[in-house]
CSV table of C-alpha atoms and ligand atoms in Angstrom, one decimal:
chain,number,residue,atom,x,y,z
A,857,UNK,CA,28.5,-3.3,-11.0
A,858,UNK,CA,25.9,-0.5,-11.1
A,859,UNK,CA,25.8,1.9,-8.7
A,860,UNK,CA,22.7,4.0,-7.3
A,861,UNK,CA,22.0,6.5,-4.2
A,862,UNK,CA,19.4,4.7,-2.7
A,863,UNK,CA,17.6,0.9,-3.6
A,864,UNK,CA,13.7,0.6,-3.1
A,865,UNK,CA,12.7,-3.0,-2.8
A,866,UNK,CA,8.9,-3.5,-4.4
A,867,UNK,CA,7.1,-1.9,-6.6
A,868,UNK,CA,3.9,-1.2,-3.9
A,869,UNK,CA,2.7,2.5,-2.4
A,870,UNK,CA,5.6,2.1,0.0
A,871,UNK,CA,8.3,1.9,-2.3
A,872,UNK,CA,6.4,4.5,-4.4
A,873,UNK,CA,5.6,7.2,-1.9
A,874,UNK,CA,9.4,7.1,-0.5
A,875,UNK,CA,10.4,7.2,-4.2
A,876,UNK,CA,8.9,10.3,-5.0
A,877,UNK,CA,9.4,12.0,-1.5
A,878,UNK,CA,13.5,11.2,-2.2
A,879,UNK,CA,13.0,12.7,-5.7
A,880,UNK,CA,11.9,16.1,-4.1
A,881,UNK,CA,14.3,16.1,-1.1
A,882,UNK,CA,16.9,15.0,-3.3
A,883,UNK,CA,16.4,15.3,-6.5
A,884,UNK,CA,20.3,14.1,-8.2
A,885,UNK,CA,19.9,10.4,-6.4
A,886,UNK,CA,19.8,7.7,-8.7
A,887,UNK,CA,17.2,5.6,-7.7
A,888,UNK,CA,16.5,2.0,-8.4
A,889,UNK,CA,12.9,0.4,-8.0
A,890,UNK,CA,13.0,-3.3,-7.9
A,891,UNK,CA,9.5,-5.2,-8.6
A,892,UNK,CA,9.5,-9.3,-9.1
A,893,UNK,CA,6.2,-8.9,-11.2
A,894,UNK,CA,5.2,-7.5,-14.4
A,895,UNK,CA,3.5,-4.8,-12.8
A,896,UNK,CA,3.5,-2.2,-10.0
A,897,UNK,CA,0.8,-2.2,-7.3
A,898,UNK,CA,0.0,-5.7,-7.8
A,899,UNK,CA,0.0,-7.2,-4.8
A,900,UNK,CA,-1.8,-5.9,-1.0
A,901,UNK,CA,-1.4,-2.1,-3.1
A,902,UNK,CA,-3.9,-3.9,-5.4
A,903,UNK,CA,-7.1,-2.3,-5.6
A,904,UNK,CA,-9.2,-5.2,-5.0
A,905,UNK,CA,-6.7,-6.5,-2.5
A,906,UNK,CA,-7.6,-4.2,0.0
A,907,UNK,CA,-10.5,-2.1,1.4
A,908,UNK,CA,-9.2,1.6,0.0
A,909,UNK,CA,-10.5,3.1,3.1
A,910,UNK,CA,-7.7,5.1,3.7
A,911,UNK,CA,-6.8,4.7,7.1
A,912,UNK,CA,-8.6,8.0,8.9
A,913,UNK,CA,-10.5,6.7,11.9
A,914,UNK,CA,-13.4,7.8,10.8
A,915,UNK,CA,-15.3,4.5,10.8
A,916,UNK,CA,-12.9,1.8,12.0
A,917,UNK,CA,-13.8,1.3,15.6
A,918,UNK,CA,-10.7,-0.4,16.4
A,919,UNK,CA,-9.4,2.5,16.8
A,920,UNK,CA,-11.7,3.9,19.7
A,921,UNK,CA,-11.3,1.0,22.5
A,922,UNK,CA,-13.9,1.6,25.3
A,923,UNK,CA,-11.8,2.0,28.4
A,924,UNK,CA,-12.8,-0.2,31.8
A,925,UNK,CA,-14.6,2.6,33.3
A,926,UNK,CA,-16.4,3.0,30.0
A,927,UNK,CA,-15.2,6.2,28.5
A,928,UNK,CA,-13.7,6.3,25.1
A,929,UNK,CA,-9.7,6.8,24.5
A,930,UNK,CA,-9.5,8.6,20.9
A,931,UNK,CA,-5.9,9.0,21.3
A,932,UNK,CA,-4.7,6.4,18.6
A,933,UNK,CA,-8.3,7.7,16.1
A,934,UNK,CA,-6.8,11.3,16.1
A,935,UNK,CA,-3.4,10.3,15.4
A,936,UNK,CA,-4.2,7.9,12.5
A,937,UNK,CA,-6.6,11.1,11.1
A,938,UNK,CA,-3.5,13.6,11.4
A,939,UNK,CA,-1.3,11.3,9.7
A,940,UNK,CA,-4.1,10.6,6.8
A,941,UNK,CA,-4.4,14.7,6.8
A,942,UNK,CA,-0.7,14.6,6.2
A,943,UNK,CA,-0.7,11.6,3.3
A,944,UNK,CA,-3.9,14.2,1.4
A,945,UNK,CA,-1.2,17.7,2.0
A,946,UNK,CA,1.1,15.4,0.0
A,947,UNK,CA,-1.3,13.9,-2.7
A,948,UNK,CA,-2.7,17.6,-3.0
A,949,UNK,CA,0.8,19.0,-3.4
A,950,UNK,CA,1.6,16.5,-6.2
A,951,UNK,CA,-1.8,17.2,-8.1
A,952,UNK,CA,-0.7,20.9,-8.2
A,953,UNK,CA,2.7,19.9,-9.5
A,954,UNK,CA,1.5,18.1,-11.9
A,955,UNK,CA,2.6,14.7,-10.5
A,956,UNK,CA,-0.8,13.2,-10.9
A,957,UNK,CA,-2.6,14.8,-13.3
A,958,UNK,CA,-6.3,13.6,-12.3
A,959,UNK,CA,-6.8,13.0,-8.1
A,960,UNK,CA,-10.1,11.1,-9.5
A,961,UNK,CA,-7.8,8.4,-11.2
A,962,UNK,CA,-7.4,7.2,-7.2
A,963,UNK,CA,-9.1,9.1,-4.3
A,964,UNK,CA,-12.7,9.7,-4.4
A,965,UNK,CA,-15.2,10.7,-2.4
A,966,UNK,CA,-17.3,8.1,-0.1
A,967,UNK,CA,-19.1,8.8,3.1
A,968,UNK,CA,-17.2,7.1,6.2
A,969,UNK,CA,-19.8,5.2,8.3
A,970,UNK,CA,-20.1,3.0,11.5
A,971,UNK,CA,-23.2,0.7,11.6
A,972,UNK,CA,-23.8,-1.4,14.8
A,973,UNK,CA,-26.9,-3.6,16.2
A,974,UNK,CA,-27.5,-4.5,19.7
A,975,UNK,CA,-27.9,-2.6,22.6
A,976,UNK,CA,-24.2,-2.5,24.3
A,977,UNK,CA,-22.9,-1.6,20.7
A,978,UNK,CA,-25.4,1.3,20.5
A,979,UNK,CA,-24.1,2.5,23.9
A,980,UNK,CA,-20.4,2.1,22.6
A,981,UNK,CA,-21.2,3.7,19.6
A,982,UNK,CA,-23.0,6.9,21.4
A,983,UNK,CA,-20.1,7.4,23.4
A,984,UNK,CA,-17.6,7.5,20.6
A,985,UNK,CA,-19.4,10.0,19.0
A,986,UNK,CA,-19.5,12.0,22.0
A,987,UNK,CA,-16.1,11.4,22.2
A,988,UNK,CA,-14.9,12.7,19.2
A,989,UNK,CA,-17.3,15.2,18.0
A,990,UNK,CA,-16.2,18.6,19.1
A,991,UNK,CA,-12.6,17.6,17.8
A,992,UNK,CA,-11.6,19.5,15.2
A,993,UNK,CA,-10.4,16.6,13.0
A,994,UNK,CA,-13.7,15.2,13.3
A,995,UNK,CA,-16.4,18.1,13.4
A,996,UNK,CA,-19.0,17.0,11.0
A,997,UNK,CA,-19.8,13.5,12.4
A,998,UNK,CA,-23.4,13.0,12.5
A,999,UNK,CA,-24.7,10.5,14.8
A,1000,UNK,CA,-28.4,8.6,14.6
A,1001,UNK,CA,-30.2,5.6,15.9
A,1002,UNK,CA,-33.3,6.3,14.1
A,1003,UNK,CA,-33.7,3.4,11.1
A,1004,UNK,CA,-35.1,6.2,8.3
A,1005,UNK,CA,-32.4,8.6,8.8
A,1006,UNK,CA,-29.9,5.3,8.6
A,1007,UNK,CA,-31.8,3.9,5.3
A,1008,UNK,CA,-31.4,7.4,3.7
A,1009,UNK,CA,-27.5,7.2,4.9
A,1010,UNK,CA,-27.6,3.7,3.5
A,1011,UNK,CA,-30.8,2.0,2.4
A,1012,UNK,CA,-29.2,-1.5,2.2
A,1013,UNK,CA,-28.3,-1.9,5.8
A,1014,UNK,CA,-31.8,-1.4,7.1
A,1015,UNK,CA,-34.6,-3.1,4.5
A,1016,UNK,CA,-35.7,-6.3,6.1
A,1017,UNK,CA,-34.7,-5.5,9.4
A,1018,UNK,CA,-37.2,-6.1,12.2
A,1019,UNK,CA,-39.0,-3.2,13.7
A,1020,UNK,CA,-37.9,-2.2,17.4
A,1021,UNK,CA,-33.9,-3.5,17.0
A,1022,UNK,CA,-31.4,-1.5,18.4
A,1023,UNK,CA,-29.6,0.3,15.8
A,1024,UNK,CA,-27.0,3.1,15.6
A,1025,UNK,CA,-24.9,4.8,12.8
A,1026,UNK,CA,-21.8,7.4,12.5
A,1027,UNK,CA,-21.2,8.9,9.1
A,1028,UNK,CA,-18.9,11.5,7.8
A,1029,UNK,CA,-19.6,12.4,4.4
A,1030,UNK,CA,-15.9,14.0,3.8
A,1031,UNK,CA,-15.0,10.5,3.6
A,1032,UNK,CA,-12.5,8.9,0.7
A,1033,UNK,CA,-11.5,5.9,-1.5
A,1034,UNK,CA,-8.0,5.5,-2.1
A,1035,UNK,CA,-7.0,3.0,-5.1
A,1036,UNK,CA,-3.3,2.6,-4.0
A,1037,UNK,CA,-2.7,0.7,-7.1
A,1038,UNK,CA,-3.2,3.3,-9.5
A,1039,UNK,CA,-1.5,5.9,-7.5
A,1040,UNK,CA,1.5,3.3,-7.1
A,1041,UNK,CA,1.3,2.9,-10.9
A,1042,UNK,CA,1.0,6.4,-11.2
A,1043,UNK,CA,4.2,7.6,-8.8
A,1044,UNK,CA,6.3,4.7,-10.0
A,1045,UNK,CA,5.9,5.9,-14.0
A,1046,UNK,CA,6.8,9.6,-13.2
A,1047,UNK,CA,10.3,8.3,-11.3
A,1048,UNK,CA,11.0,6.2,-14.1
A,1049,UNK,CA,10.8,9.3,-16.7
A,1050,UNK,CA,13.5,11.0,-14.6
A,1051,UNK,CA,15.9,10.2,-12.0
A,1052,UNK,CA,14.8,5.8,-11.6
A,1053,UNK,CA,15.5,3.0,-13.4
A,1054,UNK,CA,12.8,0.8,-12.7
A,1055,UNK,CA,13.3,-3.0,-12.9
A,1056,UNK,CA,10.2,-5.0,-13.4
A,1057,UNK,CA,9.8,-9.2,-13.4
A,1058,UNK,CA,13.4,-9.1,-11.0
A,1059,UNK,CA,13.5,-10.1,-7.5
A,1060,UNK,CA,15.4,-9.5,-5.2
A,1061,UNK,CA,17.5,-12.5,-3.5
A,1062,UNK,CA,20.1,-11.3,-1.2
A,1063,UNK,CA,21.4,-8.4,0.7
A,1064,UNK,CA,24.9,-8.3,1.5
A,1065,UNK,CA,26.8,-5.6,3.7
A,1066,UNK,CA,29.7,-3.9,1.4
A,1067,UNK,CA,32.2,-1.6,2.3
A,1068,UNK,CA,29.9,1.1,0.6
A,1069,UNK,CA,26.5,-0.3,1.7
A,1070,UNK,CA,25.0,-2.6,0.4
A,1071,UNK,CA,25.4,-5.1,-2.4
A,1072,UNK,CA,21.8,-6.1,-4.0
A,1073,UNK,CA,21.6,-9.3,-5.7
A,1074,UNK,CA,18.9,-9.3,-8.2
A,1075,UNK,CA,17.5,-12.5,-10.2
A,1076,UNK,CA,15.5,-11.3,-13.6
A,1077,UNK,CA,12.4,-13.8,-14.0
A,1078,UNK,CA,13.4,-14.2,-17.5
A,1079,UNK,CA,16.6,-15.1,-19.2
A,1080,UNK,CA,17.6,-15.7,-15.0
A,1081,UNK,CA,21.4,-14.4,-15.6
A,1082,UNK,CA,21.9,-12.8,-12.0
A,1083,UNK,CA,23.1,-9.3,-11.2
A,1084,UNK,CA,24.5,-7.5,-8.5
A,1085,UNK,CA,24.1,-3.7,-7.5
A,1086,UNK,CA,25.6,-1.6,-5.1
A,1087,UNK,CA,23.9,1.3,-2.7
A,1088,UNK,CA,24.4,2.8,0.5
A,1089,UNK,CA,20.9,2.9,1.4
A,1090,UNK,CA,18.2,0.2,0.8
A,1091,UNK,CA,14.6,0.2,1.6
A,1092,UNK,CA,12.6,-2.9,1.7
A,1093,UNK,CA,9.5,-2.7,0.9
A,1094,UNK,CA,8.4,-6.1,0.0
A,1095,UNK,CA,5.1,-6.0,1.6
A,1096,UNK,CA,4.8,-9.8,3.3
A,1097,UNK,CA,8.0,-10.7,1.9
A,1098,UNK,CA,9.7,-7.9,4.0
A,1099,UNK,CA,10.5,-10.2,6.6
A,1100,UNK,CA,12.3,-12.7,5.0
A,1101,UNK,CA,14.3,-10.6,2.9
A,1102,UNK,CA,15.7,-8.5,6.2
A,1103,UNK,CA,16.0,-12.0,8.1
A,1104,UNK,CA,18.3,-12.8,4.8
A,1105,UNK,CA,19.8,-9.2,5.4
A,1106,UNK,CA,21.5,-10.3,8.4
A,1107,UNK,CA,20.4,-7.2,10.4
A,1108,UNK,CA,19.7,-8.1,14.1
A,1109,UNK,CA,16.7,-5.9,14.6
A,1110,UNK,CA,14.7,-8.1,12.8
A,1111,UNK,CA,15.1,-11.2,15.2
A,1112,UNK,CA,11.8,-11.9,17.1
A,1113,UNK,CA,9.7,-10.7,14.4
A,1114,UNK,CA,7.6,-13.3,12.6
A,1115,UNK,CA,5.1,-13.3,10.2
A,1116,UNK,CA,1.3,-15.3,11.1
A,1117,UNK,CA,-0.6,-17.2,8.4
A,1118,UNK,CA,-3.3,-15.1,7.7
A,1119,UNK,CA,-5.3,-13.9,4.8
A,1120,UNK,CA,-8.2,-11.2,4.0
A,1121,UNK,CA,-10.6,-13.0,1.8
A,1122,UNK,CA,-13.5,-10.7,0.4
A,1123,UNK,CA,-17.1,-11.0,-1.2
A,1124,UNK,CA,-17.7,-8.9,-4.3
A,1125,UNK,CA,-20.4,-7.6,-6.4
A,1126,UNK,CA,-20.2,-5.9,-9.4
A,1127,UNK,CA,-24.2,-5.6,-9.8
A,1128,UNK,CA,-24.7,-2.1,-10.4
A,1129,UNK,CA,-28.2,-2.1,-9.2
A,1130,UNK,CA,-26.9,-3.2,-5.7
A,1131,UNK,CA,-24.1,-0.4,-5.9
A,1132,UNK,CA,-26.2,2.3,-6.8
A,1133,UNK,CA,-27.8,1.8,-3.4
A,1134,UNK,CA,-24.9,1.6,-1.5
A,1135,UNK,CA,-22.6,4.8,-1.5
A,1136,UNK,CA,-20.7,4.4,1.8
A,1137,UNK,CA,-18.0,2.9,3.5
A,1138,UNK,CA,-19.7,0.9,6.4
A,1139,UNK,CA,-17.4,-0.5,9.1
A,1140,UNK,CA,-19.0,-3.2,11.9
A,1141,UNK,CA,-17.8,-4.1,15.4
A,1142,UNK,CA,-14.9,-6.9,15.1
A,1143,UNK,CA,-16.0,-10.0,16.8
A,1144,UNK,CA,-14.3,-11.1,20.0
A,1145,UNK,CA,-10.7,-11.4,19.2
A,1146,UNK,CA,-10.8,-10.8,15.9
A,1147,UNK,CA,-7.8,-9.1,14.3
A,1148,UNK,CA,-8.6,-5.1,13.7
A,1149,UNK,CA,-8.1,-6.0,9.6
A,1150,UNK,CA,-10.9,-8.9,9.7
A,1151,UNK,CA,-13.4,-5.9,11.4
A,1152,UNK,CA,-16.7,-6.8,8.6
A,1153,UNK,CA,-17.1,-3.8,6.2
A,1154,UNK,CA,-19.6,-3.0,3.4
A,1155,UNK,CA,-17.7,-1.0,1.2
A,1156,UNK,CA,-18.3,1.0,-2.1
A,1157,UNK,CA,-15.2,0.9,-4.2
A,1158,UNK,CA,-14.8,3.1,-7.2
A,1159,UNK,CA,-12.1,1.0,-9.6
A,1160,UNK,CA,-11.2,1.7,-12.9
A,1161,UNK,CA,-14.4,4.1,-13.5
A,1162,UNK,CA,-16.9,1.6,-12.3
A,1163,UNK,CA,-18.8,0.8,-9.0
A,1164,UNK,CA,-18.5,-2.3,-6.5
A,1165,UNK,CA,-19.5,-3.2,-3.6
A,1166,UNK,CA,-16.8,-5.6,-1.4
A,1167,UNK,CA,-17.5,-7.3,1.6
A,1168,UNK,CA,-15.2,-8.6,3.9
A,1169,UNK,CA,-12.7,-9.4,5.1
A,1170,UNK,CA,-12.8,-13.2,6.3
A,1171,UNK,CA,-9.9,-14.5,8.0
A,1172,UNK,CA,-8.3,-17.4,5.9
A,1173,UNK,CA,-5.5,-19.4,6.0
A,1174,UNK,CA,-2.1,-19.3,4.0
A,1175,UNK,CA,1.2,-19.9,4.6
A,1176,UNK,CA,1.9,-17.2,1.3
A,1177,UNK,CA,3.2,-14.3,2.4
A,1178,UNK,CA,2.0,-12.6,-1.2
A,1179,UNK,CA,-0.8,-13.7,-3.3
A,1180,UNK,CA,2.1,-14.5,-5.7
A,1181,UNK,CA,3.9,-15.8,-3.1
A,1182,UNK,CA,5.3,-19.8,-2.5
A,1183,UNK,CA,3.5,-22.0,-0.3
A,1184,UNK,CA,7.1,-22.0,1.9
A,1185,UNK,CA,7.1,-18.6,2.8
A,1186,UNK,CA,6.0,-19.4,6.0
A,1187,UNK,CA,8.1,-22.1,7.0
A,1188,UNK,CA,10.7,-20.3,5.6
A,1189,UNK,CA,10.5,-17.2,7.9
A,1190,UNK,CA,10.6,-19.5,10.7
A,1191,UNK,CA,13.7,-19.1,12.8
A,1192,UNK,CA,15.0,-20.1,16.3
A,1193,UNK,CA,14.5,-16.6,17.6
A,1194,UNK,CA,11.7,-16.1,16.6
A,1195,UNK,CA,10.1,-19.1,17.2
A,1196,UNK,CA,9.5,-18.6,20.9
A,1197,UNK,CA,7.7,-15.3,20.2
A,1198,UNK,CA,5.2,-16.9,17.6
A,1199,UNK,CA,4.1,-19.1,20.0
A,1200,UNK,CA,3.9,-16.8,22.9
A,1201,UNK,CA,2.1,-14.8,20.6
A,1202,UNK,CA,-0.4,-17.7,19.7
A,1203,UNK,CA,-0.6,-18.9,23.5
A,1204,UNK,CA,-1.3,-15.3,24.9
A,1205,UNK,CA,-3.7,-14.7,21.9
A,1206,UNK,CA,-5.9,-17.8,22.9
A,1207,UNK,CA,-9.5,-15.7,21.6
A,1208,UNK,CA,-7.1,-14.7,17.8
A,1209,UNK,CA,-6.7,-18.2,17.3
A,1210,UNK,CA,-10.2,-19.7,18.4
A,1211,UNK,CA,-11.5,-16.9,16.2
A,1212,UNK,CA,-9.5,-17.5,13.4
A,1213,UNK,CA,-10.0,-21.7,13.5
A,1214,UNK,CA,-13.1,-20.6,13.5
A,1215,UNK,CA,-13.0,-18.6,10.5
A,1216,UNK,CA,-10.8,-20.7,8.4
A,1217,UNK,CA,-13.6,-23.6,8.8
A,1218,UNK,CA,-16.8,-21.7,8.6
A,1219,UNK,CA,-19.2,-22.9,6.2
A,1220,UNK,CA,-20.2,-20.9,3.4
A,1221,UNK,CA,-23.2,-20.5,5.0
A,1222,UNK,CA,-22.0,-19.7,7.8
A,1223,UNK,CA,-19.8,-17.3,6.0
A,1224,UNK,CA,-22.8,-15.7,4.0
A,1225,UNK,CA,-24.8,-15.0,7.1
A,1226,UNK,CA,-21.7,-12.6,8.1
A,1227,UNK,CA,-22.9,-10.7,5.0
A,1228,UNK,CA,-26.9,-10.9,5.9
A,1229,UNK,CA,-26.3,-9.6,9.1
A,1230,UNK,CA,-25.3,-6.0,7.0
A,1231,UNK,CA,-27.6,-6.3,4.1
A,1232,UNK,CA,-30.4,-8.2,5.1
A,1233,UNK,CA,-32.5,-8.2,2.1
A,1234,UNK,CA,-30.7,-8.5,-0.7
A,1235,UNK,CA,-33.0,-9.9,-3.4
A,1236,UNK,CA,-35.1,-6.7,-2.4
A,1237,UNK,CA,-33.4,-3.6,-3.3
A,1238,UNK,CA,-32.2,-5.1,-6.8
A,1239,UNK,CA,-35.4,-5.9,-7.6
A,1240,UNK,CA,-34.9,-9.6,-8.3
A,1241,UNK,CA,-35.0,-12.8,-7.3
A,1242,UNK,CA,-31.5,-14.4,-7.2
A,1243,UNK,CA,-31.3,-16.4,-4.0
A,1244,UNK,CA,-29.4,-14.4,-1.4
A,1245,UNK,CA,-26.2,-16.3,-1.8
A,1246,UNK,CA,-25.6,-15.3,-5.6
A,1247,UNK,CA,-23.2,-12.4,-4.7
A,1248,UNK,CA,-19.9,-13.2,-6.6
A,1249,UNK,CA,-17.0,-14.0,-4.5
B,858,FAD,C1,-7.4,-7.4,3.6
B,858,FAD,C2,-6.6,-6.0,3.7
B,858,FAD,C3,-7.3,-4.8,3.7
B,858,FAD,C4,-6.7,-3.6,3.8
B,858,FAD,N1,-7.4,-2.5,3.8
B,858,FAD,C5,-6.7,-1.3,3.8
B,858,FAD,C6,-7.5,-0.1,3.8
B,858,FAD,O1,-8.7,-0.1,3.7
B,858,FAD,N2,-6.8,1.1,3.8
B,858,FAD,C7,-5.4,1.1,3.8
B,858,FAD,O2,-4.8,2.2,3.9
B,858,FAD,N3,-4.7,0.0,3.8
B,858,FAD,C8,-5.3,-1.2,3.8
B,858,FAD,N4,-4.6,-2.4,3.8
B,858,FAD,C9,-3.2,-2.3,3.9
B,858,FAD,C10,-2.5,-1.9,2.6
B,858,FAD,O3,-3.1,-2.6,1.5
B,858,FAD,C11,-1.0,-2.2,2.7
B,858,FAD,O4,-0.5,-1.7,3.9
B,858,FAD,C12,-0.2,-1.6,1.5
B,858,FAD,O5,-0.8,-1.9,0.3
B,858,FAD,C13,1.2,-2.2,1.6
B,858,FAD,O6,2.0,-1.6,0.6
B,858,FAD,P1,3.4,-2.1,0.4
B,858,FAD,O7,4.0,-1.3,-0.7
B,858,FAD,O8,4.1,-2.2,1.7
B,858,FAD,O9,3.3,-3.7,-0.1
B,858,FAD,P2,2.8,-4.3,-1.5
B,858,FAD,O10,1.7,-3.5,-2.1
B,858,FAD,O11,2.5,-5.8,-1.1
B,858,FAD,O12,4.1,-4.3,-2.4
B,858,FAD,C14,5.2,-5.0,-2.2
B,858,FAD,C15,5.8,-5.3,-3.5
B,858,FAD,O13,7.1,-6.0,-3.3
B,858,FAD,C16,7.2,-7.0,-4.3
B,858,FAD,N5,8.2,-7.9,-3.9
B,858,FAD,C17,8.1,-8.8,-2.8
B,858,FAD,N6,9.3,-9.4,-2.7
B,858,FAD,C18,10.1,-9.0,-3.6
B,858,FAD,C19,11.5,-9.3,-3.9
B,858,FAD,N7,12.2,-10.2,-3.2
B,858,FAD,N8,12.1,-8.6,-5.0
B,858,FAD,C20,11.4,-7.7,-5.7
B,858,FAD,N9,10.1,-7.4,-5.4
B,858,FAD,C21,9.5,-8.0,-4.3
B,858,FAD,C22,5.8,-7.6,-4.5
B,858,FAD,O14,5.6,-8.2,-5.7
B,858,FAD,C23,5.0,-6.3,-4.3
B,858,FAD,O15,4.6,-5.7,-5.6
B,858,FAD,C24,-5.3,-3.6,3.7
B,858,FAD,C25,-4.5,-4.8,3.7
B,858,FAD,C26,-5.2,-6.0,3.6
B,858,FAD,C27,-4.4,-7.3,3.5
């Protein structure tokens, strides 16, 4: 049986971040990275299978709840900034190493902006900035509600809009894109050329306490002759199939935790006429108990060299846990103990799940209007006259 100083479940940024922080704090360990596909950073780490904003609070308004007596709390904005500052120190430090040879090939730059429409929201939105502009993490935030000074932030979100609406924008230009992907791709394949041994198309099936550790039983997707390796120290990160694996673990912190059905779906368009107008992040107000990852965002992304502009999320439906997932991943979490916490969940969430009915049967639309409301002319500013439902899901 093979032995190794530490096993990293999943091939995503998780598993490839704590990989290379292990190499550096020790660098002897013999790692093992364990991914059931054919390739790293394939699944939520995917480029296009999430918005590559980065988590810094510069936009997401989630993250500054207006209290009852109306002032702002920033507390949970400046701590997800200081830990972004933290995750750039360590990209930074692995560029001058040598680590990643080219920061372009997954962070570039893209103004962070907030973009909201109706009087309360402008109100809200003023008093966030005044919240957070003198702090240091977040000097630099400019603030308008004047349309031309918006259009020249980001023309798209203001043609067709009619005169005298109540509008108001954040931006900070320092902004980034992260493509997790490549940098997962790009961490995984400097562990492998030293101290990992990186398994690809080999899941993981079972983990079973040992007098050592752990024993890891592993399933190759071809040839299926099973295999069995032992570790002290195991880190799962399976992204959605976490749960199931640490339920299968036997570990008793994981009882009460379950997983909900939900999906991100996004709108994309690879026009470049409609991405050359539209260099920006752009992050909405989430509607009435809506989940803070279905907030609606109009987002440049910068993949592979060339432009996009996403759209999205929508809240969908699926009991997958991955996109390459089974259709019984759900049902398969689902366990006595954590059964009663689902549906206390579900039954104290009442506005989630009218929301996310809602969402799941929209129309398209229904759907596209969610889009219009951000871009309201879009046959304008690409100089053509595709009906405004042509944007390529
Ligand atoms: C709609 C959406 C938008 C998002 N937007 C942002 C954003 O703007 N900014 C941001 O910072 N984050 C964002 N995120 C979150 C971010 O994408 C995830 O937190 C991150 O990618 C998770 O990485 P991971 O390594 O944990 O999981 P993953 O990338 O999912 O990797 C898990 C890996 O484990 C493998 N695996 C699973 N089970 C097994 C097994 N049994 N054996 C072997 N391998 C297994 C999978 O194939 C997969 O490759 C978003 C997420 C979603 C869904």
């Amino acid at each position: 049986m093979d032995r190794f100083d530490a096993v990293l479940v999943g091939g995503g940024i998780m598993s490839a971040t704590l990989g290379t922080l292990l190499k550096h704090v020790e660098p002897s360990w013999k790692i093992a990275i364990i991914e059931r596909l054919p390739g790293i950073g394939e699944e939520s780490s995917n480029a296009w299978n999430n918005a590559g904003t980065g988590h810094s609070a510069l936009c997401e308004l989630n993250y500054t709840p207006q209290k009852d007596d109306g002032s702002i709390a920033i507390d949970s904005a400046v701590s997800v900034n200081e830990q972004f500052q933290v995750s750039r120190q360590f990209w930074s430090w692995l560029v001058e190493e040598g680590v990643i040879p080219q920061p372009s090939s997954f962070i570039s730059p893209s103004p962070h902006m907030s973009f909201v429409w109706g009087e309360d929201n402008v109100r809200f939105l003023r008093a966030r900035f005044e919240a957070l502009k003198d702090h240091p993490l977040f000097v630099g935030l400019e603030y308008s509600e004047d349309p031309l000074v918006i259009a020249e932030w980001a023309p798209l979100l203001i043609d067709g809009r009619a005169k005298g609406e109540a509008l108001a924008a954040t931006r900070f230009v320092e902004g980034t894109d992260v493509d997790f992907g490549s940098l997962s791709r790009q961490l995984i394949d400097y562990l492998a050329q030293s101290t990992a041994t990186v398994y690809s198309e080999t899941t993981v099936t079972a983990l079973r306490r040992s007098k050592s550790g752990w024993k890891v039983s592993l399933r190759p997707e071809v040839g299926f002759t099973p295999e069995v390796i032992e570790t002290p120290f195991v880190f799962v990160g399976a992204g959605g199939m976490s749960l199931n694996l640490l339920q299968r673990s036997g570990i008793k912190e994981i009882r009460g935790y379950g997983g909900f059905p939900v999906s991100g779906v996004w709108v994309r368009c690879d026009n470049p006429d409609v991405a050359r107008h539209h260099q920006a992040k752009v992050y909405g107000k989430a509607s009435v108990g809506a989940p803070p990852m279905s907030v609606p965002h109009l987002d440049t992304r910068l993949v592979d060299g060339s432009e996009s502009v996403l759209f999205g999320p929508y809240a969908g439906f699926t009991p997958k846990f991955l996109k390459n997932g089974s259709w019984f991943d759900l049902f398969a979490s689902i366990r006595w103990h954590n059964l009663i916490p689902l549906l206390a969940v579900a039954a104290g969430n009442f506005s989630l799940v009218r929301y996310l009915v809602g969402e799941v049967f929209a129309s398209r639309a229904k759907k596209l209007q969610a889009l219009w409301d951000f871009y309201p002319r879009p046959t304008r500013m690409i100089g053509t006259s595709r009906p405004p439902d042509s944007a390529s899901r």
